[in-house]
Coordinates of C-alpha atoms in Angstrom, one line a residue:
M1 CA -59.0 17.2 -3.6
A2 CA -59.8 19.8 -4.9
M3 CA -56.5 21.7 -2.7
E4 CA -54.4 19.1 -4.2
R5 CA -55.8 20.1 -8.0
T6 CA -54.9 23.7 -7.3
N7 CA -51.7 23.1 -5.8
L8 CA -50.0 20.4 -8.2
L9 CA -51.8 23.2 -10.7
N10 CA -49.5 26.2 -9.5
M11 CA -46.6 23.2 -9.7
A12 CA -47.1 22.6 -13.2
K13 CA -47.3 26.0 -14.3
L14 CA -44.0 26.9 -11.9
S15 CA -42.2 24.0 -13.7
I16 CA -43.4 24.4 -17.1
K17 CA -42.4 28.1 -17.3
G18 CA -39.3 27.5 -15.9
L19 CA -38.8 25.0 -18.4
I20 CA -39.5 27.0 -21.0
E21 CA -37.0 30.1 -19.6
S22 CA -34.4 27.7 -19.0
A23 CA -34.5 26.2 -22.4
L24 CA -34.3 29.3 -24.4
S25 CA -31.5 30.8 -22.3
F26 CA -29.4 27.0 -22.6
G27 CA -29.6 27.5 -26.2
R28 CA -28.9 23.7 -26.8
T29 CA -30.5 20.4 -27.3
L30 CA -31.8 18.9 -23.6
D31 CA -30.7 15.6 -22.5
S32 CA -32.1 13.5 -19.4
D33 CA -29.6 14.8 -17.1
Y34 CA -30.9 18.6 -17.0
P35 CA -32.7 19.0 -14.0
P36 CA -35.6 21.2 -14.9
L37 CA -36.2 18.9 -17.0
Q38 CA -36.3 15.9 -14.7
Q39 CA -38.4 17.9 -12.4
F40 CA -41.2 18.2 -14.7
F41 CA -41.7 14.8 -15.7
V42 CA -41.8 14.1 -11.7
V43 CA -44.5 17.4 -11.4
M44 CA -46.0 15.3 -14.8
E45 CA -46.4 12.0 -12.9
H46 CA -48.0 13.4 -10.0
C47 CA -50.6 15.1 -12.0
L48 CA -51.5 11.9 -13.9
K49 CA -51.4 9.8 -10.5
H50 CA -54.0 11.9 -8.8
G51 CA -57.1 10.3 -8.2
L52 CA -56.1 7.3 -10.1
K53 CA -58.3 4.4 -8.9
V54 CA -56.2 1.3 -7.1
K55 CA -56.9 -2.2 -9.2
K56 CA -56.3 -5.6 -7.2
S57 CA -54.2 -7.9 -8.2
F58 CA -52.5 -11.4 -6.9
L59 CA -49.6 -9.3 -5.6
G60 CA -51.4 -6.6 -3.8
Y61 CA -53.1 -3.5 -4.2
N62 CA -51.8 -2.0 -8.1
K63 CA -51.8 1.8 -9.1
S64 CA -50.4 2.5 -12.6
L65 CA -50.2 5.2 -14.6
W66 CA -49.4 2.7 -18.1
G67 CA -53.6 2.4 -18.1
P68 CA -54.9 5.6 -19.3
L69 CA -51.6 6.5 -21.4
E70 CA -52.1 2.9 -23.0
L71 CA -55.7 4.4 -24.4
V72 CA -53.8 7.2 -26.3
E73 CA -52.9 4.8 -29.3
K74 CA -56.6 3.9 -29.7
L75 CA -58.1 7.2 -30.1
C76 CA -54.9 8.4 -32.3
P77 CA -53.3 5.8 -34.6
E78 CA -50.0 8.3 -34.8
A79 CA -49.2 6.8 -31.1
A80 CA -49.4 3.5 -31.7
E81 CA -45.3 3.6 -32.6
I82 CA -44.8 5.4 -29.3
S83 CA -46.4 2.3 -27.6
A84 CA -44.8 -0.1 -29.6
S85 CA -41.6 1.6 -28.7
V86 CA -42.0 1.5 -25.2
R87 CA -43.5 -2.3 -25.4
D88 CA -39.9 -3.5 -27.1
L89 CA -38.2 -1.7 -24.8
P90 CA -35.7 -4.3 -22.6
G91 CA -34.9 -2.9 -19.6
L92 CA -38.8 -2.2 -18.6
K93 CA -40.2 -4.6 -16.6
T94 CA -43.0 -2.5 -14.7
P95 CA -46.2 -0.3 -16.0
L96 CA -44.6 2.9 -14.0
G97 CA -41.5 3.0 -15.8
R98 CA -43.2 2.0 -19.5
A99 CA -45.9 5.3 -18.9
R100 CA -42.4 7.0 -18.0
A101 CA -40.4 6.1 -21.0
W102 CA -44.0 7.1 -22.8
L103 CA -44.0 10.8 -21.2
R104 CA -40.5 11.4 -22.4
L105 CA -40.7 10.0 -26.3
A106 CA -44.1 12.1 -26.7
L107 CA -42.2 14.8 -25.5
M108 CA -39.2 14.5 -28.1
Q109 CA -41.7 13.9 -30.6
K110 CA -43.6 17.0 -29.8
R111 CA -46.9 15.4 -29.1
L112 CA -47.5 15.5 -25.6
A113 CA -50.1 18.1 -25.6
D114 CA -51.8 16.7 -28.3
Y115 CA -51.9 12.9 -26.9
L116 CA -53.1 14.2 -23.5
R117 CA -56.0 16.9 -25.2
L118 CA -57.7 13.4 -27.0
L119 CA -57.0 11.8 -23.7
I120 CA -58.9 14.6 -21.5
T121 CA -62.1 14.9 -23.9
R122 CA -63.0 10.8 -23.7
K123 CA -63.5 11.3 -19.8
D124 CA -66.3 8.3 -20.3
L125 CA -62.9 5.9 -20.9
L126 CA -61.1 7.7 -18.2
S127 CA -64.0 7.1 -15.7
D128 CA -62.6 3.7 -15.8
F129 CA -59.1 4.7 -14.8
Y130 CA -60.0 7.9 -11.9
E131 CA -62.1 8.8 -9.7
T132 CA -64.9 11.6 -10.1
S133 CA -62.7 14.4 -8.7
A134 CA -58.9 14.1 -9.9
L135 CA -57.2 15.9 -11.5
M136 CA -57.3 14.8 -15.1
L137 CA -61.3 14.7 -15.1
E138 CA -61.5 18.2 -14.1
E139 CA -60.9 21.6 -15.2
E140 CA -57.3 21.9 -13.9
G141 CA -56.4 19.1 -16.1
A142 CA -57.2 21.3 -19.8
V143 CA -55.7 23.8 -18.3
I144 CA -52.2 21.7 -17.7
V145 CA -52.5 20.6 -20.8
G146 CA -52.8 24.1 -22.9
L147 CA -49.6 24.7 -20.8
L148 CA -48.0 22.0 -22.8
V149 CA -48.5 23.7 -25.7
G150 CA -45.6 25.7 -25.5
L151 CA -43.0 23.2 -24.4
N152 CA -43.1 22.5 -28.3
V153 CA -40.2 25.2 -29.3
I154 CA -38.1 23.0 -26.8
D155 CA -35.6 20.4 -28.5
A156 CA -34.8 17.4 -26.4
N157 CA -32.7 14.2 -27.3
L158 CA -33.7 11.8 -24.4
C159 CA -31.7 8.1 -23.9
V160 CA -34.7 5.8 -22.7
K161 CA -33.6 2.6 -23.1
G162 CA -30.3 2.7 -21.0
E163 CA -31.7 4.3 -18.5
D164 CA -33.5 2.7 -15.0
L165 CA -37.1 4.1 -15.5
D166 CA -38.5 1.3 -13.1
S167 CA -36.8 2.5 -9.6
Q168 CA -36.8 6.1 -10.0
V169 CA -38.4 8.0 -7.1
G170 CA -40.9 10.6 -8.1
V171 CA -40.3 13.6 -5.4
I172 CA -40.6 17.2 -6.3
D173 CA -37.4 19.1 -5.5
F174 CA -39.1 22.6 -4.2
S175 CA -35.6 24.5 -3.5
M176 CA -35.2 24.9 -7.5
Y177 CA -37.6 27.1 -7.2
L178 CA -36.9 29.0 -3.9
K179 CA -33.3 29.6 -5.4
N180 CA -34.5 31.9 -7.9
D181 CA -35.5 34.9 -5.5
I182 CA -32.4 34.7 -3.6
D183 CA -30.5 34.6 -7.3
D184 CA -32.0 37.4 -8.4
Y185 CA -31.7 39.3 -5.3
R186 CA -28.2 38.7 -5.5
S187 CA -28.1 39.3 -9.6
E188 CA -29.3 42.3 -8.5
E189 CA -26.8 43.4 -5.7
S190 CA -23.8 42.8 -8.3
Q191 CA -25.4 45.0 -11.3
I192 CA -25.8 47.7 -8.5
A193 CA -21.9 47.4 -7.9
S194 CA -21.3 47.2 -11.6
I195 CA -22.9 49.8 -12.1
L196 CA -21.6 52.4 -9.3
D197 CA -18.0 51.2 -10.7
Q198 CA -18.7 52.2 -14.1
K199 CA -20.1 55.1 -12.5
N200 CA -16.5 55.5 -10.7
Y201 CA -14.6 55.0 -14.0
V202 CA -17.0 57.7 -16.0
E203 CA -15.9 59.9 -12.9
E204 CA -12.4 59.5 -13.4
L205 CA -11.9 60.0 -17.0
N206 CA -14.0 63.3 -17.0
R207 CA -11.7 64.4 -14.6
H208 CA -8.2 63.5 -16.0
S209 CA -9.7 64.1 -19.7
T210 CA -8.7 67.2 -21.6
V211 CA -10.6 70.1 -23.7
H212 CA -9.4 68.8 -26.9
G213 CA -10.9 65.2 -26.2
L214 CA -14.2 66.5 -25.4
Q215 CA -14.2 69.0 -28.2
G216 CA -13.8 64.9 -30.6
R217 CA -16.6 64.2 -28.3
V218 CA -18.8 66.6 -29.5
D219 CA -17.6 66.9 -32.8
S220 CA -18.2 62.8 -33.0
L221 CA -22.0 63.2 -31.1
E222 CA -22.6 66.1 -33.6
K223 CA -21.7 63.5 -36.6
S224 CA -23.9 60.8 -34.5
N225 CA -26.7 63.5 -34.1
S226 CA -26.6 64.6 -38.0
K227 CA -26.8 61.0 -39.0
L228 CA -29.8 60.3 -36.9
I229 CA -31.5 63.4 -38.1
E230 CA -30.9 61.9 -41.2
E231 CA -31.9 58.4 -40.4
L232 CA -35.2 60.1 -39.3
A233 CA -36.1 61.9 -42.4
I234 CA -35.6 59.0 -44.3
A235 CA -37.6 57.2 -41.7
K236 CA -39.9 59.8 -41.9
N237 CA -40.2 60.0 -45.7
N238 CA -40.7 56.1 -45.3
I239 CA -43.7 56.6 -43.3
I240 CA -45.0 59.2 -45.7
K241 CA -44.1 56.8 -48.6
L242 CA -45.9 53.9 -46.7
Q243 CA -49.1 55.8 -45.9
E244 CA -49.1 56.5 -49.9
E245 CA -49.1 53.7 -50.6
N246 CA -51.7 52.3 -47.6
Q247 CA -54.2 55.1 -49.1
Q248 CA -53.5 53.8 -52.7
L249 CA -54.0 50.2 -51.7
R250 CA -57.3 51.4 -49.9
S251 CA -58.4 53.7 -52.7
E252 CA -58.0 50.4 -54.7
N253 CA -59.5 47.8 -52.6
N254 CA -62.6 50.4 -52.3
L255 CA -62.5 50.4 -56.3
I256 CA -62.4 46.5 -55.9
L257 CA -65.5 46.5 -54.0
L258 CA -67.5 49.2 -56.1
K259 CA -66.2 46.9 -59.4
A260 CA -67.6 43.8 -57.3
Q261 CA -71.2 45.3 -56.1
Q262 CA -71.7 46.6 -59.3
H263 CA -70.9 43.0 -61.1
L264 CA -73.3 42.0 -58.5
E265 CA -75.7 44.8 -58.9
V266 CA -75.8 43.6 -62.9
T267 CA -75.8 40.0 -62.4
Q268 CA -78.4 40.4 -60.1
G269 CA -80.2 42.8 -62.5
D270 CA -79.8 39.8 -66.0
V271 CA -81.1 37.1 -63.2
S272 CA -84.7 39.0 -62.2
L273 CA -84.4 40.0 -65.7
E274 CA -83.4 36.5 -67.0
R275 CA -86.4 35.2 -63.9
D276 CA -89.0 37.4 -65.2
T277 CA -88.2 36.5 -69.0
Y278 CA -88.5 32.8 -68.0
K279 CA -91.7 33.2 -66.5
Q280 CA -93.4 34.9 -69.4
S281 CA -91.7 32.3 -71.5
R282 CA -93.3 29.2 -69.2
Q283 CA -96.4 31.4 -69.0
G284 CA -96.8 31.5 -73.4
L285 CA -95.7 27.8 -73.0
D286 CA -98.2 26.7 -70.5
E287 CA -100.8 28.4 -72.6
M288 CA -99.8 27.0 -75.7
Y289 CA -99.8 23.6 -74.1
N290 CA -102.9 23.5 -72.4
E291 CA -104.2 25.0 -76.0
A292 CA -102.3 22.2 -78.3
R293 CA -104.0 19.0 -75.6
R294 CA -107.6 21.1 -75.9
Q295 CA -106.9 21.0 -79.6
L296 CA -105.8 17.4 -79.5
K297 CA -108.5 16.2 -77.4
E298 CA -111.0 18.1 -79.7
E299 CA -109.1 16.5 -82.9
C300 CA -109.3 12.6 -81.1
Q301 CA -112.8 13.2 -80.7
L302 CA -113.3 14.6 -84.3
R303 CA -111.5 11.5 -85.5
Q304 CA -113.5 9.0 -83.5
D305 CA -116.9 10.5 -84.9
V306 CA -115.5 10.2 -88.4
E307 CA -113.9 6.8 -87.6
N308 CA -117.9 5.8 -86.2
E309 CA -119.9 7.6 -89.2
L310 CA -116.8 5.8 -91.5
V311 CA -118.2 2.5 -89.6
V312 CA -121.7 3.2 -90.3
Q313 CA -121.2 3.8 -93.7
V314 CA -119.2 1.0 -94.4
S315 CA -121.7 -1.2 -93.0
M316 CA -124.7 1.1 -95.3
K317 CA -123.1 0.1 -98.1
Q318 CA -122.3 -3.7 -97.3
E319 CA -126.2 -3.4 -97.5
M320 CA -126.4 -1.6 -100.4
E321 CA -124.7 -4.0 -102.6
L322 CA -126.1 -6.5 -101.0
A323 CA -129.3 -4.8 -102.0
M324 CA -128.0 -4.8 -105.4
K325 CA -127.0 -7.9 -105.6
L326 CA -131.0 -9.4 -104.9
L327 CA -132.4 -6.7 -107.1
E328 CA -130.3 -7.9 -110.1
K329 CA -130.8 -12.0 -109.4
D330 CA -134.9 -10.8 -109.3
I331 CA -134.9 -9.0 -112.4
H332 CA -132.8 -12.0 -113.9
E333 CA -135.5 -14.6 -112.8
K334 CA -138.4 -12.1 -114.0
Q335 CA -136.3 -12.1 -117.5
D336 CA -136.2 -15.4 -117.6
T337 CA -140.2 -15.9 -116.7
L338 CA -140.7 -13.8 -119.4
I339 CA -138.8 -15.5 -121.8
G340 CA -140.7 -18.6 -121.2
L341 CA -144.0 -16.8 -121.0
R342 CA -143.5 -16.0 -124.5
Q343 CA -142.3 -18.6 -125.6
Q344 CA -145.7 -20.2 -124.4
L345 CA -147.8 -17.3 -126.4
D346 CA -145.6 -18.3 -129.5
E347 CA -146.3 -22.0 -128.9
V348 CA -150.2 -21.3 -128.4
K349 CA -150.1 -19.0 -131.7
A350 CA -148.6 -21.6 -133.9
I351 CA -151.6 -24.5 -132.3
N352 CA -154.4 -22.1 -132.8
V353 CA -152.6 -21.7 -136.7
E354 CA -152.6 -25.7 -136.4
M355 CA -156.0 -26.0 -135.4
Y356 CA -157.6 -23.6 -137.7
Q357 CA -156.0 -25.0 -140.9
K358 CA -157.4 -28.4 -139.0
M359 CA -160.3 -27.0 -138.4
Q360 CA -160.8 -26.0 -142.3
V361 CA -159.6 -29.3 -143.6
K362 CA -162.4 -30.9 -141.7
A363 CA -164.8 -28.5 -142.6
R364 CA -164.1 -28.2 -146.3
F365 CA -164.3 -32.3 -146.4
L366 CA -167.2 -32.2 -144.0
L367 CA -169.3 -29.4 -145.3
P368 CA -171.3 -31.2 -147.9
Y369 CA -172.2 -33.7 -145.5
L370 CA -173.0 -32.2 -142.2
P371 CA -175.9 -30.1 -141.6
N372 CA -176.1 -26.6 -140.7
I373 CA -175.9 -26.9 -137.2
L374 CA -172.8 -28.5 -136.9
L375 CA -171.3 -25.6 -139.2
Q376 CA -173.4 -23.3 -136.5
E377 CA -171.6 -25.5 -133.7
A378 CA -168.0 -25.5 -135.3
E379 CA -168.9 -21.4 -135.6
R380 CA -169.1 -21.1 -132.2
H381 CA -166.0 -23.0 -131.1
R382 CA -164.3 -21.0 -133.8
T383 CA -165.5 -18.0 -132.1
S384 CA -164.9 -18.8 -128.4
A385 CA -161.2 -20.1 -129.6
E386 CA -160.8 -17.0 -130.9
E387 CA -162.2 -15.1 -127.7
G388 CA -160.0 -17.5 -125.2
T389 CA -157.0 -16.6 -127.9
R390 CA -157.9 -12.9 -127.6
R391 CA -158.4 -13.2 -123.9
F392 CA -154.9 -15.0 -123.6
K393 CA -152.9 -12.2 -125.6
L394 CA -154.9 -9.9 -123.4
D395 CA -153.7 -11.5 -120.5
F396 CA -149.9 -11.9 -121.9
A397 CA -150.1 -8.2 -123.0
N398 CA -151.1 -6.9 -119.7
K399 CA -148.5 -9.0 -117.8
A400 CA -145.5 -8.5 -120.2
D401 CA -146.9 -4.4 -119.7
S402 CA -146.7 -4.7 -115.8
L403 CA -143.4 -6.8 -116.0
Q404 CA -141.6 -4.3 -118.1
R405 CA -142.8 -1.4 -116.1
Q406 CA -141.0 -3.5 -113.2
I407 CA -138.3 -4.1 -115.1
E408 CA -138.1 0.0 -115.6
H409 CA -138.6 0.6 -111.7
K410 CA -135.9 -2.0 -110.8
E411 CA -133.5 -0.3 -113.3
K412 CA -134.4 3.5 -111.9
L413 CA -133.5 1.7 -108.4
L414 CA -130.6 0.3 -109.9
Q415 CA -129.3 3.8 -111.0
Q416 CA -130.1 5.3 -107.9
L417 CA -128.5 3.1 -105.9
E418 CA -125.4 3.4 -108.2
T419 CA -125.6 7.0 -107.8
D420 CA -126.1 7.0 -104.2
L421 CA -122.5 4.4 -103.9
K422 CA -120.7 7.0 -105.8
I423 CA -122.0 9.9 -103.6
E424 CA -121.2 7.3 -101.0
R425 CA -117.6 6.3 -102.3
E426 CA -116.8 9.9 -103.1
W427 CA -117.9 10.9 -99.1
R428 CA -115.8 8.1 -97.8
Q429 CA -112.5 9.6 -100.0
T430 CA -112.8 12.6 -98.1
L431 CA -113.4 10.8 -95.0
Q432 CA -110.5 9.5 -95.6
N433 CA -108.7 12.4 -96.4
D434 CA -109.8 14.0 -93.3
L435 CA -108.3 11.0 -91.4
H436 CA -105.2 11.2 -92.6
R437 CA -105.2 15.2 -92.1
E438 CA -105.9 15.0 -88.4
K439 CA -103.4 11.9 -88.3
D440 CA -100.7 14.6 -89.5
T441 CA -102.1 16.8 -87.2
V442 CA -101.5 14.5 -84.1
A443 CA -98.4 14.2 -84.9
Q444 CA -97.7 17.5 -85.5
L445 CA -99.2 18.0 -81.9
G446 CA -97.3 15.3 -80.6
T447 CA -94.1 16.9 -82.1
E448 CA -95.0 19.9 -80.3
A449 CA -95.9 18.2 -77.1
L450 CA -92.1 16.9 -77.5
Q451 CA -90.8 20.3 -77.8
I452 CA -92.9 21.4 -74.6
N453 CA -91.2 18.8 -72.9
G454 CA -87.9 20.1 -74.3
L455 CA -88.5 23.0 -72.6
K456 CA -89.5 22.0 -69.6
K457 CA -86.2 20.3 -69.5
E458 CA -84.3 23.7 -70.1
F459 CA -86.5 25.5 -67.9
H460 CA -85.1 22.9 -65.2
R461 CA -81.7 23.1 -66.2
L462 CA -81.6 26.7 -66.3
Q463 CA -83.5 27.5 -62.9
D464 CA -80.4 25.1 -61.2
E465 CA -77.8 27.2 -63.3
N466 CA -79.5 30.4 -61.9
I467 CA -79.3 28.6 -58.1
Q468 CA -75.4 27.5 -59.1
L469 CA -75.0 31.4 -60.3
K470 CA -76.6 32.8 -57.3
N471 CA -74.4 30.7 -54.6
I472 CA -71.0 31.6 -56.7
C473 CA -72.1 35.3 -56.6
E474 CA -72.8 34.9 -52.5
D475 CA -69.6 32.9 -52.3
Q476 CA -67.4 35.7 -54.2
E477 CA -69.5 38.1 -52.0
Q478 CA -68.0 36.5 -48.7
A479 CA -64.5 36.1 -50.3
L480 CA -64.7 39.9 -51.5
E481 CA -65.9 41.2 -47.6
E482 CA -63.1 38.7 -45.9
L483 CA -60.1 39.6 -48.2
G484 CA -61.0 43.4 -47.8
S485 CA -61.1 43.1 -44.1
K486 CA -57.5 41.2 -44.4
L487 CA -56.4 43.3 -47.0
S488 CA -56.9 46.2 -44.7
E489 CA -56.1 44.9 -41.3
Y490 CA -52.0 43.5 -43.3
V491 CA -51.6 45.0 -45.8
P492 CA -49.8 48.4 -44.2
L493 CA -47.6 46.4 -42.0
K494 CA -46.0 44.2 -44.8
H495 CA -42.7 46.4 -45.5
H496 CA -42.6 47.2 -41.7
F497 CA -42.9 44.0 -40.4
C498 CA -40.1 42.6 -43.5
T499 CA -37.6 45.8 -42.5
S500 CA -37.7 45.8 -38.8
F501 CA -37.3 42.0 -38.3
N502 CA -34.0 42.1 -40.5
P503 CA -33.0 45.1 -42.3
S504 CA -31.1 43.3 -45.2
F505 CA -34.5 41.7 -46.4
K506 CA -34.3 42.0 -50.1
H507 CA -37.8 39.8 -50.8
V508 CA -40.4 41.8 -52.4
W509 CA -43.9 41.5 -51.2
L510 CA -45.3 39.2 -53.6
K511 CA -48.8 40.5 -55.4
D512 CA -51.8 38.3 -55.3
K513 CA -52.8 38.3 -59.0
D514 CA -48.8 37.3 -59.8
A515 CA -49.6 34.0 -57.4
T516 CA -52.0 31.2 -58.7
H517 CA -50.4 28.4 -56.7
C518 CA -48.9 27.6 -53.4
K519 CA -45.1 28.5 -53.1
M520 CA -45.0 25.4 -51.1
C521 CA -47.2 22.4 -51.7
E522 CA -47.8 23.8 -55.5
K523 CA -51.6 23.7 -55.2
E524 CA -54.1 25.9 -57.4
F525 CA -55.5 28.7 -55.4
S526 CA -59.5 28.8 -55.5
I527 CA -62.5 30.7 -52.9
S528 CA -61.9 27.6 -50.5
R529 CA -58.1 27.3 -50.8
R530 CA -57.7 31.1 -49.8
K531 CA -54.5 33.3 -50.7
H532 CA -52.0 34.0 -47.5
H533 CA -49.3 36.0 -47.4
C534 CA -45.8 35.1 -44.8
R535 CA -45.2 38.1 -42.8
N536 CA -41.4 37.1 -43.2
C537 CA -40.6 36.1 -46.4
G538 CA -43.5 38.1 -48.6
E539 CA -44.3 34.7 -50.7
I540 CA -48.1 33.6 -51.0
F541 CA -49.3 30.4 -49.3
C542 CA -52.4 28.9 -48.6
N543 CA -53.7 28.2 -44.9
S544 CA -52.3 24.0 -44.4
C545 CA -48.6 25.9 -45.5
S546 CA -49.2 28.9 -43.2
D547 CA -50.8 27.9 -40.5
N548 CA -48.4 29.3 -37.8
E549 CA -47.9 32.6 -35.7
L550 CA -44.8 33.4 -33.8
P551 CA -44.5 36.9 -32.5
L552 CA -41.8 39.1 -34.6
P553 CA -39.3 41.8 -33.7
A554 CA -42.0 44.4 -34.9
S555 CA -45.0 43.1 -33.3
P556 CA -45.4 42.2 -30.0
K557 CA -48.6 40.0 -31.5
P558 CA -48.4 37.1 -33.5
V559 CA -48.7 37.3 -37.3
R560 CA -49.0 34.7 -40.1
V561 CA -45.7 32.9 -41.1
C562 CA -45.1 29.9 -43.6
D563 CA -43.9 26.5 -42.3
T564 CA -40.4 26.9 -43.6
C565 CA -39.7 30.1 -41.6
H566 CA -41.8 29.0 -38.5
A567 CA -38.8 26.4 -38.8
L568 CA -36.1 28.9 -39.3
L569 CA -37.2 31.3 -36.6
L570 CA -37.5 28.7 -33.9
Q571 CA -34.3 27.1 -34.7
R572 CA -33.0 31.0 -34.6
C573 CA -34.1 31.6 -31.3
S574 CA -32.9 28.3 -29.8
S575 CA -29.7 29.2 -30.9
N576 CA -29.9 32.9 -30.1
P577 CA -32.1 33.6 -27.1
T578 CA -31.1 36.8 -27.0

């Protein structure tokens, strides 16, 4: 199996190389009757059949290429059109014929290498159709797929509909590759013979030439030599100008890099200064926030104490008001008792006066009749009554004095309570004023807390902006480094490429600052969408519109060209292979 893979790889190399060389020398679109193209399809058929598993069916054993090629439709949606076209062809009846038609359509579409590359990457799917040591599962398959990329320069117009692909016999014709050596040998012999004939002809002309002819030739050679010297001087001047322009561009590039570094250093300094300022402001804000929290806590505690004291004072005021009401009630009761006692005293005085008058009247009537003993007894009763009246007056005066003293004491106590109540009211008013001030302080602290939260949000926003600026600076620095490397690599060759490929080249190498949008897709350039010069026309394109490389006559190494120039150069190479 390893030997078969090696042989198939060598045959694929010969077939692809011969097809590309013959197609470029052929100079037009290839058709189905072109022999190298037929041999290429035969070699590809053998490569795809290598190591293919045999499947049993009702008619016997079947070995088909259509199964693995049909998987490409699932891996790449663009291949669905080819598969549908193959299934719709009316003349195809076997899976082998469908596989051959699929290969021809993929080659015409210039996507054969892409489809097979997607297929060989899914070895888990190919293992269902191929053996473990098959060519498609080994490194030789990847090499063949890489060689197929060169076929994209070939234009093929194949008629698949009317061709009998089911009954073709796939046999490799080795005589095509063996004849090349004989043809080369014969062409070398014919070239030697023509050179000898030219030599003899030149000798004959020299033999029959005259001195005048030789002098004319010498003059023409001198003129051509002077022209060549002038052209050489012009070329040297152009080289010197290009070197000066290259040196100027390098100095500008160094100046741009220096300005970018200075700008980056200034930006870093500003960022560090802003970071230090932010740290200091954050530290001050943290201290202010902690101080405000501490003051708020103290004010809350003080407010709680004042409220508790206010509750105690309110309860004391209520008790004092209740005591004053009881005291006033007691005073009124004692005043009523005093008035009642005064009335009783007046009544007793009136009774004593009345009794004294009655007793005088009786004594006046009974005096002549009663003896002296009765008079003495009456006198004794009168004396005792006067003594009782005197004692009653004394007791009444004592009670009145005690009641008066109690009233005065109650009035003093009432005045003292009124004074205390007044003081209590003033103190309550003071506490209410303090409470309002504390409320204002708490509201102010709440406002400061909200301001601190706003400052925290502003700090986070500034921190995010700082990170974004850092990322932008890093991207710009990377872009400048890449721009410097690309500029130093490509700019010295810009006029040389254009003028060497086309001497009548009139396009101007467009400056980077003059282009803001892609020439083809018109998308705006940015850090992610970079600018690229086409080495053929000098215009500026984006990466997707200039992702092509072709060798120009002035440079054997492939250089970047745009899609339009790429298509134009391929068409020119196919129409004029020399």
